[in-house]
Amino acid sequence: MVAELFKRNRGTRDVEPLGPVDYIEPVASTSEWLKEHVVPTRSGTVSYVKSLFPFLTWIYRYNWVWFVGDLIAGVTVGIVVIPQGMAYAKLASLPPEFGLYSSFVGVAIYWLSATSHVISAGPVAVFSSLLSVILEHALPQLPEYADTPWIIAGCLSVVLGCIVMAIGLFRIGFIVDFIPLPAIAAFMTGSALSIAMGQIPTLMGNNTADGYDTRAATYLVFGNFFKYIKHCDLNAAIGLTALFMLYAVRWGCGYASRRWPQHEKTFFFINTLRSGFVILLYTLISFLVNRNHHDDPKFSILKTIPRGFQHMGVPVVNSRILSAVAAKLPSAIIVLVIEHISIAKSFARLSNYTIDPNQELIAIGLTNIFGPFFGGYPATGSFSRTAIKAKAGVRTPLAGVVTAIIVVIAIYALPPVFYYISNAALAAVIIHAVGDLISSPKSIKMFWKVSPCEFVIFWIGVLVSVFASIDNGIYASVAASAALLLFRIAKAHGRFVGVVKVYNTPTLRPVDANEPDSDTRNVFVPLDRSNGVNPAVQPREPHAGVFIYRLNEGYLYPNAVHFTDHMVREIKVKTRPAVINPYGSLGERPWNDPGPRHKSESDIDPTLPVLRAIILDFSGVSNVDVTSLQNLIDVRKQLDRYADAHIAWHFVGVKSPWARRGLLASGFGSENGVVKSLFTVTNVGVSQEKDDVKPGSRDEEFSVDTQPEDKLGMTSMDTMVLPLLSIDCPYFHIDMDEAVRSVELELGLK
């Protein structure tokens, strides 16, 4: 492009230096935008299809070193997921074997479409608890499924999988970013408290007491626990000791790894396998105690677990089930997506790689679509198992296949052992696992320091989860976060700015700004010094009647009136109207003009200037819309009447071509007969071929040369002066200095 401009403006080869090029920016085009962002290209389509199968980018490079790391991590996670899966299935009000089915499908299918190698997909505590609430809500409407609730869970899994996969395929996974960290922390903490409190009666053995509803709101479960505490039995001894042992092993391994760091890896694996160890230990105790009491065990046990995949088949999806669970779908989608994406992003940052959120949604969608064919219920990423997998040295997503093999072995070989697993011990495993989901005091304190409003939102989510339900807690925290976001957009503040002449210095000593070596420049800061500027520094206001107003947020319809009302109010305070009584007679005067009845020169402060020009700093504005621009047009008319003159509006830092197009269409940026009074230009070196160049020829080809030295003696250099912005928009400026100097030249102030 530079070569073409050079050819057009050079004239003959003997003219030096080159004159300025008349650059006219093309107006943003809808067809070009559609072509760039919507209409698929061949290469873009191929890239999109390849992105659906990310394993193809690394599977051909698989090696033995990777295999060893994946084998260790896969086996480790497999040993952990077996007891967790059965425990979470019971938490979801399903038979324990469905947790094993979901564990298998989660790790066997997810890896095919995953962009994260550490995520371990499968049943999780939070969603299992939510599924229990959904089943409790749906079963009264579907009594025919009272004995087969997994059919409802399978239908829900297929529907959720299709929705989540569609979000990923259409590349709209960015909606996840609208749910902030405090809202996520709130529902995770509230869910953890609800789950833990709901498992304490099972841990203590009084969950079977008549009238004790362990599915009620958390505060009711907590209060009723003490009411029915007399019904606690031998399960309490099993549960409490198991819970104590889980925490003791974790604390002991943590202490030992710090005390003997050379054996840190060994203590890590001992710590990781603590759940499996505790379950095996108490299963052995249960076998010894209950082997002669099959029909009447001394404490609660799982009993018969069917061998193999007993519930494989095509999932049932019909309108009756869908209508029964429809009210709970939004909360289920939020939990499924947020828990997975937040975990994936967190571990990606820790491991210094990036994930594709849309592809992750596709992966988790596929997992949930095919899960019910094997008997699984909805699955997503697990925080605890992902952390274990990462620390175990996983190398690729293929570690999920190793875990799947371990789970299949358990499904077919270990059901006789599962018969004696203690329900109290499983409750201890659940309570221990969800304890890590509760936000730490340090994190909560950070919320308060960073944003007190979001600190309040966090507690809103937690309290609603505890006193109502988990899904209501999700809605409350998300709604409160959305309300805060809209409030911040609608009430965004603009600032009037002034100029301060500054210079850089290695020491805090006076420097003569007139010295040749002094690096002085102008900076524009708020007049009220609200951006942290030293209060002793007094910014110099622009010239009398000239105002610089900086918009700190996007200029859109929610905040347009708020911005302009503030600007007009301040301008009227600091200026005087050009005409004392612009309405003529009293009958023409608006009813809301406060008076006095007959205005005179004594009613106006003559020392105040008349409004002459406005400079809007749009460097913080990325987009405009019809409503905001119409508001700007109305304000321009209002201030023109107030000043009894046509006021020039200058714009600085308009980034988007669509914002420039909108401003030009609204009558800003350019006017008939007005030419640019000041140009910001740059010098560009242009090289030309020496061979066969004829003087006066206009057929020469030129290019920008980044190396001025003519190493081969084949080129010569000229300099071209190029404007940075389009020369047909005299009221658009590259920076504040240019805008201020343009106003000064236009008004004859300097």
XYZ file of C-alpha atoms in Angstrom:
750
model
C 0.000 0.000 0.000
C 2.834 2.372 0.814
C 4.382 1.662 -2.584
C 1.123 2.553 -4.321
C 0.843 5.791 -2.360
C 4.462 6.559 -3.168
C 3.852 6.027 -6.895
C 0.785 8.252 -6.803
C 2.448 11.160 -4.997
C 6.037 11.015 -6.182
C 5.590 12.462 -9.654
C 9.168 12.049 -10.959
C 12.128 10.274 -9.511
C 14.103 13.507 -9.071
C 11.657 15.047 -6.550
C 12.977 14.868 -2.959
C 11.819 14.779 -0.267
C 8.425 13.234 -0.911
C 5.298 15.246 -0.070
C 2.579 14.095 2.339
C 0.195 11.406 1.113
C -3.524 12.184 1.131
C -4.699 9.221 3.186
C -8.471 8.668 3.255
C -9.643 5.876 5.541
C -12.249 3.613 3.930
C -15.553 3.509 5.806
C -16.289 0.289 7.702
C -18.392 -2.019 5.546
C -21.010 -4.536 6.655
C -20.096 -6.878 3.833
C -16.430 -6.805 4.839
C -17.332 -7.495 8.465
C -19.510 -10.450 7.468
C -16.763 -11.752 5.209
C -14.195 -11.473 7.982
C -16.233 -12.737 10.932
C -19.159 -14.793 9.625
C -18.606 -16.229 6.155
C -16.367 -19.290 6.561
C -13.239 -19.668 4.501
C -11.798 -22.938 3.310
C -8.801 -22.735 5.627
C -11.026 -21.655 8.524
C -13.362 -24.593 7.947
C -10.482 -27.059 7.846
C -9.028 -25.551 11.020
C -12.421 -25.749 12.749
C -12.862 -29.432 11.871
C -9.340 -30.254 13.047
C -9.958 -28.439 16.336
C -12.791 -30.868 17.092
C -10.263 -33.703 17.424
C -7.321 -32.216 19.350
C -5.825 -35.643 20.103
C -4.736 -35.828 16.456
C -2.151 -33.110 17.156
C -0.201 -35.214 19.658
C -1.165 -38.899 19.435
C 1.363 -39.638 16.662
C 4.153 -38.326 18.938
C 3.236 -40.607 21.827
C 6.264 -42.297 23.464
C 7.276 -44.517 26.362
C 8.169 -41.624 28.660
C 4.665 -40.239 28.255
C 3.198 -43.699 28.755
C 4.932 -44.200 32.114
C 3.645 -40.850 33.405
C 0.127 -41.568 32.128
C 0.168 -45.073 33.604
C 1.086 -43.853 37.089
C -1.424 -41.005 36.997
C -4.178 -43.170 35.502
C -3.809 -45.925 38.093
C -3.674 -43.387 40.925
C -6.853 -41.641 39.794
C -8.530 -45.013 39.197
C -7.952 -46.085 42.800
C -9.364 -42.750 44.014
C -12.391 -42.572 41.708
C -13.803 -45.989 42.639
C -14.822 -45.141 46.225
C -15.604 -41.547 45.272
C -17.845 -42.626 42.389
C -19.932 -44.929 44.573
C -20.165 -42.313 47.313
C -21.279 -39.587 44.884
C -23.893 -41.894 43.351
C -25.446 -42.360 46.782
C -25.275 -38.588 47.225
C -27.261 -38.289 43.975
C -29.932 -40.687 45.347
C -28.853 -43.404 42.903
C -27.527 -46.935 43.520
C -23.720 -46.991 43.983
C -22.981 -48.823 40.736
C -24.096 -45.810 38.706
C -21.171 -43.866 40.127
C -18.851 -46.511 38.681
C -20.560 -46.313 35.293
C -20.218 -42.530 35.227
C -16.602 -42.787 36.329
C -15.837 -45.109 33.426
C -17.556 -43.018 30.753
C -16.080 -39.761 32.044
C -12.483 -40.871 31.618
C -13.032 -43.127 28.579
C -14.663 -40.546 26.280
C -13.542 -37.136 27.527
C -9.906 -37.501 26.424
C -10.843 -37.751 22.721
C -11.933 -34.099 22.515
C -10.088 -32.574 25.453
C -7.586 -29.724 25.321
C -6.540 -30.263 28.948
C -4.411 -33.249 29.859
C -4.998 -33.009 33.609
C -8.788 -32.835 33.871
C -10.412 -35.952 35.303
C -14.070 -36.053 34.263
C -16.676 -38.074 36.099
C -19.169 -37.818 38.960
C -18.597 -34.878 41.312
C -20.046 -33.959 44.680
C -21.701 -30.652 43.766
C -23.555 -31.915 40.718
C -24.478 -35.170 42.467
C -26.077 -33.163 45.242
C -27.901 -31.021 42.675
C -29.068 -34.157 40.842
C -30.564 -35.395 44.096
C -32.554 -32.149 44.312
C -33.660 -32.516 40.679
C -34.825 -36.106 41.233
C -36.668 -35.084 44.379
C -38.416 -32.381 42.327
C -39.212 -34.620 39.334
C -40.231 -37.947 40.884
C -43.608 -36.753 42.263
C -44.509 -35.817 38.658
C -43.147 -39.126 37.302
C -44.267 -41.838 39.764
C -43.616 -44.589 37.194
C -39.876 -43.938 37.630
C -39.901 -44.092 41.435
C -37.977 -47.397 41.364
C -35.796 -46.440 38.387
C -34.658 -42.835 38.984
C -31.566 -43.449 36.847
C -33.788 -43.207 33.769
C -34.496 -39.565 34.638
C -30.799 -39.000 35.334
C -29.909 -40.503 31.944
C -32.403 -38.299 30.109
C -31.049 -35.260 31.924
C -27.502 -36.233 30.968
C -28.351 -36.458 27.260
C -30.157 -33.103 27.276
C -27.374 -31.362 29.161
C -24.780 -32.910 26.880
C -26.576 -31.671 23.758
C -26.947 -28.142 25.141
C -23.362 -27.875 26.350
C -22.012 -29.360 23.127
C -24.064 -26.876 21.083
C -22.576 -24.008 23.102
C -19.115 -25.265 22.228
C -19.844 -25.980 18.550
C -21.273 -22.501 18.005
C -18.277 -20.996 19.824
C -20.307 -19.109 22.413
C -18.450 -20.448 25.413
C -17.499 -16.875 26.270
C -20.797 -16.612 28.185
C -19.060 -18.534 30.961
C -16.900 -15.463 31.587
C -19.976 -13.515 32.709
C -20.044 -15.525 35.946
C -17.347 -14.029 38.213
C -15.117 -15.767 40.730
C -17.084 -14.666 43.857
C -20.276 -16.185 42.430
C -18.447 -19.432 41.647
C -16.856 -19.483 45.087
C -20.252 -18.794 46.667
C -22.078 -21.735 45.139
C -19.082 -24.032 45.662
C -18.898 -23.071 49.336
C -22.668 -23.219 49.807
C -22.800 -26.577 48.037
C -19.965 -27.962 50.155
C -21.699 -26.902 53.374
C -25.005 -28.406 52.205
C -23.361 -31.663 51.128
C -21.322 -32.023 54.302
C -24.312 -31.309 56.533
C -26.446 -33.738 54.547
C -23.868 -36.508 55.053
C -23.363 -36.022 58.788
C -26.537 -37.965 59.687
C -25.287 -40.900 57.568
C -21.902 -40.565 59.234
C -23.505 -40.683 62.677
C -26.171 -43.284 61.907
C -29.282 -41.255 62.759
C -30.298 -40.653 59.139
C -32.891 -43.441 59.360
C -34.723 -41.874 62.307
C -38.428 -41.363 61.654
C -39.185 -37.763 60.723
C -35.574 -36.770 60.003
C -35.490 -35.292 56.475
C -31.831 -35.150 55.444
C -32.830 -33.596 52.075
C -34.274 -30.463 53.665
C -32.558 -27.072 53.691
C -29.124 -27.164 55.274
C -30.074 -25.135 58.329
C -33.001 -27.513 59.020
C -30.772 -30.587 58.685
C -28.328 -28.988 61.095
C -31.010 -28.103 63.642
C -32.764 -31.451 63.449
C -29.501 -33.327 63.863
C -29.404 -32.393 67.535
C -33.079 -33.232 67.839
C -32.427 -36.782 66.616
C -28.938 -37.209 68.023
C -30.189 -39.881 70.424
C -30.691 -42.179 67.405
C -26.968 -42.296 66.616
C -25.573 -45.855 66.621
C -22.471 -47.885 65.819
C -22.204 -46.109 62.457
C -20.934 -43.056 64.361
C -17.886 -44.991 65.554
C -17.114 -46.124 62.005
C -17.766 -42.711 60.406
C -15.975 -40.514 62.925
C -12.872 -42.666 63.081
C -12.750 -42.899 59.271
C -13.050 -39.131 58.969
C -10.376 -38.633 61.620
C -8.073 -41.059 59.820
C -8.523 -39.250 56.483
C -7.497 -35.924 57.983
C -4.724 -37.523 60.050
C -3.151 -39.148 56.997
C -3.351 -35.886 55.039
C -1.813 -33.863 57.860
C 0.838 -36.479 58.550
C 1.895 -36.743 54.909
C 2.029 -32.970 54.613
C 4.229 -32.721 57.681
C 6.447 -35.611 56.565
C 6.969 -34.161 53.084
C 8.170 -30.917 54.659
C 10.285 -32.740 57.199
C 11.843 -35.145 54.673
C 11.596 -33.385 51.294
C 13.727 -36.044 49.616
C 10.765 -38.451 50.039
C 8.118 -35.952 49.001
C 6.933 -38.082 46.065
C 6.395 -41.110 48.289
C 4.354 -39.154 50.804
C 2.359 -37.624 47.963
C 1.191 -41.031 46.740
C 0.396 -42.170 50.289
C -1.648 -39.006 50.780
C -3.378 -39.417 47.416
C -4.459 -42.992 48.118
C -5.771 -42.284 51.605
C -9.431 -42.570 50.566
C -8.880 -45.986 49.005
C -6.851 -47.108 52.006
C -9.517 -46.028 54.498
C -12.285 -47.675 52.476
C -10.296 -50.927 52.252
C -9.516 -50.862 55.981
C -13.116 -50.303 57.038
C -14.366 -52.780 54.437
C -12.141 -55.385 56.104
C -13.505 -54.393 59.521
C -17.041 -54.575 58.126
C -16.408 -58.029 56.702
C -15.075 -59.309 60.013
C -18.031 -57.849 61.927
C -20.873 -58.614 59.501
C -19.847 -61.812 57.711
C -22.239 -63.790 59.905
C -24.947 -61.098 59.819
C -25.814 -60.752 56.144
C -29.496 -60.150 56.769
C -29.041 -57.870 59.772
C -25.596 -56.157 59.673
C -24.325 -54.425 62.779
C -23.974 -51.144 60.888
C -25.099 -49.834 57.515
C -23.327 -51.307 54.468
C -23.794 -51.101 50.686
C -24.823 -54.738 50.233
C -25.266 -56.180 46.752
C -23.591 -54.366 43.860
C -24.338 -55.950 40.457
C -21.386 -57.161 38.430
C -20.726 -55.573 35.024
C -22.679 -52.954 33.069
C -26.183 -54.041 34.022
C -27.919 -50.891 32.778
C -26.507 -50.452 29.294
C -29.031 -49.387 26.686
C -30.503 -46.485 24.771
C -31.518 -43.724 27.223
C -35.183 -42.790 27.486
C -35.837 -39.210 26.363
C -39.450 -38.093 26.260
C -41.498 -34.944 26.775
C -42.786 -35.957 30.213
C -39.304 -36.272 31.678
C -38.175 -33.099 29.947
C -41.091 -31.082 31.316
C -40.445 -32.431 34.810
C -36.775 -31.389 34.841
C -37.054 -28.241 32.678
C -37.230 -25.870 35.659
C -33.904 -27.180 36.963
C -32.022 -27.166 33.650
C -30.510 -23.653 33.989
C -28.891 -24.421 37.333
C -27.702 -27.812 36.071
C -26.073 -26.214 33.009
C -24.395 -23.547 35.133
C -22.926 -26.103 37.549
C -21.848 -28.486 34.790
C -20.129 -25.769 32.751
C -18.725 -23.518 35.458
C -17.190 -26.284 37.541
C -15.479 -27.802 34.522
C -14.222 -24.606 32.867
C -13.042 -23.013 36.113
C -11.025 -26.130 36.989
C -9.606 -26.397 33.461
C -8.523 -22.750 33.402
C -7.018 -22.909 36.896
C -4.820 -25.916 36.145
C -3.920 -24.555 32.705
C -2.523 -21.427 34.361
C -0.616 -23.504 36.904
C 0.868 -25.707 34.175
C 1.617 -22.820 31.792
C -0.591 -23.844 28.886
C -3.911 -22.674 27.473
C -7.195 -24.457 26.927
C -9.956 -23.887 24.410
C -13.130 -23.366 26.500
C -15.372 -24.122 23.533
C -13.594 -27.399 22.821
C -13.770 -28.313 26.507
C -17.538 -27.810 26.366
C -17.702 -30.081 23.322
C -15.710 -32.731 25.202
C -17.882 -32.617 28.293
C -20.995 -32.536 26.078
C -19.948 -35.719 24.268
C -19.208 -37.374 27.599
C -22.700 -36.684 28.869
C -24.421 -37.636 25.612
C -22.834 -41.090 25.524
C -22.732 -41.629 29.297
C -26.326 -42.884 29.687
C -25.723 -45.572 27.037
C -23.455 -47.204 29.644
C -25.715 -46.334 32.582
C -23.911 -43.154 33.606
C -25.388 -39.946 34.980
C -24.130 -36.371 34.290
C -20.388 -35.923 34.715
C -18.014 -32.980 34.711
C -14.474 -32.104 35.801
C -13.491 -33.060 39.348
C -11.277 -30.662 41.276
C -9.848 -33.211 43.722
C -9.096 -35.906 41.126
C -7.677 -33.333 38.703
C -5.293 -32.091 41.390
C -4.212 -35.677 42.100
C -3.752 -36.373 38.404
C -1.600 -33.276 37.937
C 0.630 -34.050 40.907
C 0.985 -37.685 39.832
C 2.869 -36.558 36.721
C 0.288 -37.041 33.981
C 1.671 -36.354 30.498
C -1.297 -36.588 28.100
C -5.107 -36.981 28.166
C -4.599 -40.679 27.346
C -4.172 -41.288 31.083
C -7.976 -41.364 31.154
C -7.927 -44.653 29.278
C -5.764 -46.201 32.010
C -8.240 -44.993 34.630
C -11.114 -46.422 32.572
C -9.413 -49.849 32.549
C -9.032 -49.729 36.342
C -12.724 -48.850 36.739
C -13.797 -51.680 34.391
C -11.737 -54.140 36.419
C -13.481 -52.908 39.572
C -16.920 -53.200 37.961
C -16.361 -56.825 36.988
C -14.019 -58.132 39.696
C -14.784 -56.284 42.934
C -18.590 -56.319 43.513
C -18.284 -59.035 46.218
C -15.873 -56.746 48.078
C -18.171 -53.746 47.625
C -20.914 -55.622 49.512
C -19.251 -54.852 52.862
C -18.351 -51.201 52.277
C -19.629 -49.089 55.164
C -22.044 -46.272 54.290
C -20.638 -44.265 57.194
C -17.129 -44.609 55.737
C -18.421 -43.430 52.339
C -20.034 -40.445 54.070
C -16.654 -39.674 55.655
C -15.044 -39.777 52.201
C -17.653 -37.310 50.854
C -17.321 -34.905 53.777
C -13.548 -35.028 53.501
C -13.656 -34.394 49.735
C -16.051 -31.431 49.810
C -14.130 -29.741 52.605
C -11.623 -28.545 50.002
C -14.412 -26.740 48.113
C -15.066 -24.305 50.965
C -13.430 -20.940 50.352
C -10.608 -20.242 52.768
C -10.670 -17.212 55.102
C -7.746 -15.811 53.114
C -9.777 -15.899 49.891
C -12.808 -14.339 51.532
C -10.633 -11.594 53.002
C -9.244 -10.971 49.514
C -12.796 -10.490 48.194
C -13.339 -7.784 50.800
C -10.087 -5.994 50.020
C -10.599 -6.059 46.252
C -14.352 -5.429 46.016
C -16.662 -5.123 49.033
C -19.663 -5.441 46.691
C -18.496 -8.855 45.497
C -17.787 -9.814 49.101
C -21.489 -9.232 49.772
C -22.421 -11.240 46.661
C -20.343 -14.136 47.949
C -22.247 -14.221 51.211
C -25.588 -13.856 49.431
C -24.839 -17.014 47.449
C -23.661 -18.935 50.498
C -26.593 -17.938 52.711
C -29.215 -18.663 50.052
C -27.635 -22.089 49.478
C -27.736 -22.840 53.203
C -31.206 -21.486 53.941
C -32.926 -22.432 50.664
C -31.253 -24.763 48.154
C -28.124 -25.092 46.038
C -29.862 -24.124 42.787
C -31.385 -21.026 44.380
C -27.944 -20.129 45.696
C -26.578 -20.327 42.151
C -29.354 -18.110 40.813
C -28.925 -15.600 43.636
C -25.159 -15.194 43.211
C -25.343 -15.031 39.406
C -28.254 -12.553 39.477
C -26.484 -10.365 42.036
C -23.294 -10.414 39.934
C -25.249 -9.485 36.795
C -26.987 -6.648 38.654
C -23.627 -5.329 39.861
C -22.200 -5.512 36.329
C -25.163 -3.603 34.860
C -24.993 -1.028 37.649
C -21.296 -0.447 37.013
C -21.949 -0.030 33.288
C -24.941 2.258 33.777
C -23.279 4.412 36.430
C -19.854 4.640 34.850
C -18.176 7.950 35.635
C -16.525 10.315 33.203
C -13.944 12.877 34.279
C -12.968 16.372 33.173
C -9.228 16.401 32.641
C -6.501 19.006 32.643
C -2.897 19.079 31.553
C 0.274 18.666 33.586
C 3.733 19.143 32.090
C 5.981 16.352 33.347
C 9.443 14.939 32.747
C 11.278 11.756 33.661
C 14.204 11.891 36.020
C 16.261 9.241 37.822
C 16.219 11.320 41.010
C 13.710 13.582 42.706
C 15.516 16.810 41.934
C 14.477 19.987 40.132
C 15.130 19.998 36.396
C 15.004 22.986 34.129
C 12.395 22.123 31.529
C 14.159 24.397 29.039
C 17.365 22.366 29.143
C 18.026 20.418 25.918
C 18.300 17.111 27.750
C 15.039 17.438 29.665
C 12.404 14.969 28.494
C 9.231 16.989 29.006
C 5.783 16.041 27.808
C 2.147 16.730 28.584
C -0.045 14.276 30.462
C -3.767 14.689 30.918
C -5.156 13.771 34.323
C -8.546 14.291 35.993
C -9.006 17.740 37.465
C -10.226 16.146 40.691
C -7.072 13.901 40.754
C -9.279 10.853 41.249
C -6.759 8.552 39.553
C -4.258 8.724 42.408
C -2.339 11.816 41.307
C -0.541 13.620 44.117
C -3.047 16.104 45.664
C -0.314 18.746 45.699
C -0.215 18.659 41.889
C -2.730 21.038 40.336
C -3.615 20.144 36.713
C -3.979 23.158 34.478
C -7.441 23.537 33.050
C -7.791 23.924 29.283
C -8.405 27.320 27.795
C -11.445 29.266 28.939
C -14.560 27.725 27.409
C -12.735 24.567 26.272
C -13.509 21.327 28.094
C -11.849 17.922 27.908
C -14.101 15.087 29.057
C -12.789 11.527 29.401
C -15.176 8.563 29.153
C -13.814 5.728 31.252
C -16.171 3.012 29.974
C -17.895 2.004 26.761
C -20.340 4.651 25.546
C -23.530 2.585 25.213
C -27.236 3.026 25.814
C -27.208 2.047 29.523
C -24.748 4.805 30.473
C -25.064 7.397 27.695
C -27.446 9.683 29.584
C -25.422 9.343 32.782
C -22.245 10.439 30.985
C -23.764 13.391 29.157
C -25.865 14.618 32.090
C -22.738 14.847 34.199
C -20.834 16.586 31.415
C -23.573 19.152 30.655
C -24.152 19.885 34.340
C -20.493 20.666 34.951
C -20.178 22.714 31.762
C -23.121 24.916 32.764
C -21.606 25.432 36.206
C -18.296 26.627 34.714
C -19.678 28.722 31.842
C -22.344 31.322 31.227
C -25.045 31.298 28.564
C -24.276 33.429 25.508
C -27.795 34.884 25.502
C -29.403 36.130 28.712
C -32.970 35.235 27.729
C -32.963 32.922 24.732
C -36.723 32.290 24.925
C -37.975 35.833 24.286
C -41.355 36.126 26.012
C -42.399 34.414 29.219
C -44.816 32.272 27.254
C -41.960 30.648 25.337
C -40.026 29.893 28.465
C -39.999 26.189 29.533
C -41.983 25.366 32.639
C -38.979 23.717 34.312
C -36.629 26.735 33.991
C -36.100 27.684 37.662
C -36.019 31.448 37.123
C -35.745 34.270 38.017
C -38.899 35.562 36.317
C -37.140 38.328 34.403
C -33.495 37.523 33.714
C -30.937 40.294 33.507
C -27.164 40.599 33.246
C -26.950 40.700 37.042
C -28.236 37.108 37.130
C -25.196 35.852 35.215
C -21.591 35.786 36.394
C -19.732 37.823 33.744
C -16.376 36.361 34.771
C -17.382 32.933 33.476
C -16.443 32.153 29.874
C -18.776 31.152 27.067
C -18.586 27.552 25.885
C -16.288 27.336 22.826
C -15.224 23.718 22.224
C -15.515 20.206 23.662
C -12.901 17.459 23.435
C -14.127 13.924 24.176
C -11.507 11.348 25.112
C -12.769 8.104 23.531
C -9.626 6.083 24.273
C -11.610 4.004 26.782
C -14.573 3.499 24.435
C -14.629 0.373 22.295
C -18.168 0.588 20.906
C -21.077 2.974 20.454
C -24.693 2.341 19.560
C -27.693 4.143 18.066
C -29.096 5.270 21.412
C -25.810 6.679 22.699
C -25.134 8.584 19.468
C -28.650 9.990 19.378
C -28.084 11.187 22.927
C -24.859 12.870 21.788
C -26.728 14.578 18.943
C -29.346 15.896 21.374
C -26.670 17.195 23.737
C -24.894 18.939 20.859
C -28.116 20.745 19.942
C -28.698 21.652 23.591
C -25.212 23.122 24.013
C -25.382 24.931 20.659
C -28.490 26.745 21.918
C -26.800 27.404 25.247
C -23.696 28.910 23.581
C -25.692 30.540 20.759
C -23.075 29.183 18.361
C -22.013 26.015 16.641
C -19.692 24.239 19.084
C -16.883 22.108 17.687
C -16.702 18.555 19.080
C -13.285 16.907 18.907
C -12.701 13.184 19.523
C -9.495 11.549 20.706
C -8.564 7.886 20.400
C -11.619 6.524 18.572
C -10.492 2.920 18.243
C -13.193 1.033 16.394
C -13.856 1.705 12.699
C -17.524 1.108 13.467
C -17.432 3.792 16.161
C -15.888 6.179 13.628
C -18.525 5.225 11.090
C -21.294 5.850 13.619
C -19.886 9.221 14.660
C -19.521 10.311 11.031
C -23.069 9.199 10.256
C -24.283 11.260 13.235
C -22.576 14.412 11.990
C -19.448 14.259 14.153
C -15.821 14.104 13.068
C -16.194 16.048 9.842
C -18.035 19.070 8.488
C -18.443 20.557 5.052
C -15.865 23.210 4.346
C -13.760 22.364 7.391
C -10.244 21.102 6.692
C -7.800 19.558 9.109
C -5.761 22.316 10.730
C -3.069 20.047 12.165
C -1.628 16.740 11.009
C 0.201 14.088 13.006
C 2.597 12.497 10.535
C 5.466 10.072 10.432
C 8.408 9.545 8.078
C 8.541 6.257 6.191
C 11.613 5.104 4.294
C 10.870 3.919 0.746
C 13.382 2.107 -1.457
C 13.374 2.030 -5.275
C 15.116 -0.201 -7.774
C 18.197 1.403 -9.458
C 18.329 -0.773 -12.554
C 16.336 0.281 -15.603
C 14.746 3.314 -13.898
C 13.913 6.070 -16.331
C 13.520 9.656 -15.139
C 9.912 10.738 -15.124
C 8.592 7.202 -15.321
C 5.396 6.525 -13.323
C 5.598 2.738 -13.696
C 8.126 2.254 -10.876
C 7.424 -0.219 -8.037
C 8.460 0.677 -4.509
C 8.413 -1.079 -1.109
C 9.018 -0.165 2.501
C 12.562 -1.108 3.408
C 13.354 -1.876 7.046
C 17.103 -1.874 6.306
C 18.192 1.500 4.932
C 21.689 0.266 4.079
C 22.110 -0.491 0.405
C 24.169 -3.625 0.905
C 24.142 -4.724 -2.732
C 24.141 -1.263 -4.317
C 20.784 -2.018 -5.979
C 18.419 0.356 -4.103
C 18.259 3.990 -3.027
C 16.228 5.500 -0.201
C 13.671 8.314 -0.074
C 11.494 9.505 2.758
C 7.732 9.785 2.583
C 5.597 11.800 5.020
C 2.459 9.868 5.980
C -0.446 11.072 8.144
C -1.495 8.690 10.895
C -5.237 9.353 10.555
C -7.562 10.026 7.682
C -7.192 13.640 6.531
C -10.921 14.029 5.776
C -11.885 13.832 9.477
C -10.558 17.070 11.042
C -12.224 16.383 14.396
C -10.707 12.928 14.957
C -7.293 13.039 16.655
C -4.615 10.512 17.433
C -3.854 11.864 20.925
C -4.816 14.617 23.319
C -1.955 16.921 22.403
C -3.062 17.024 18.778
C -6.671 17.701 19.803
C -5.739 20.586 22.127
C -3.438 22.190 19.564
C -6.116 21.844 16.869
C -8.632 23.624 19.091
C -6.087 26.365 19.790
C -5.474 26.892 16.088
C -9.175 26.767 15.244
C -10.123 29.312 17.918
C -7.000 31.430 17.518
C -5.944 30.895 21.110
C -2.228 30.613 20.296
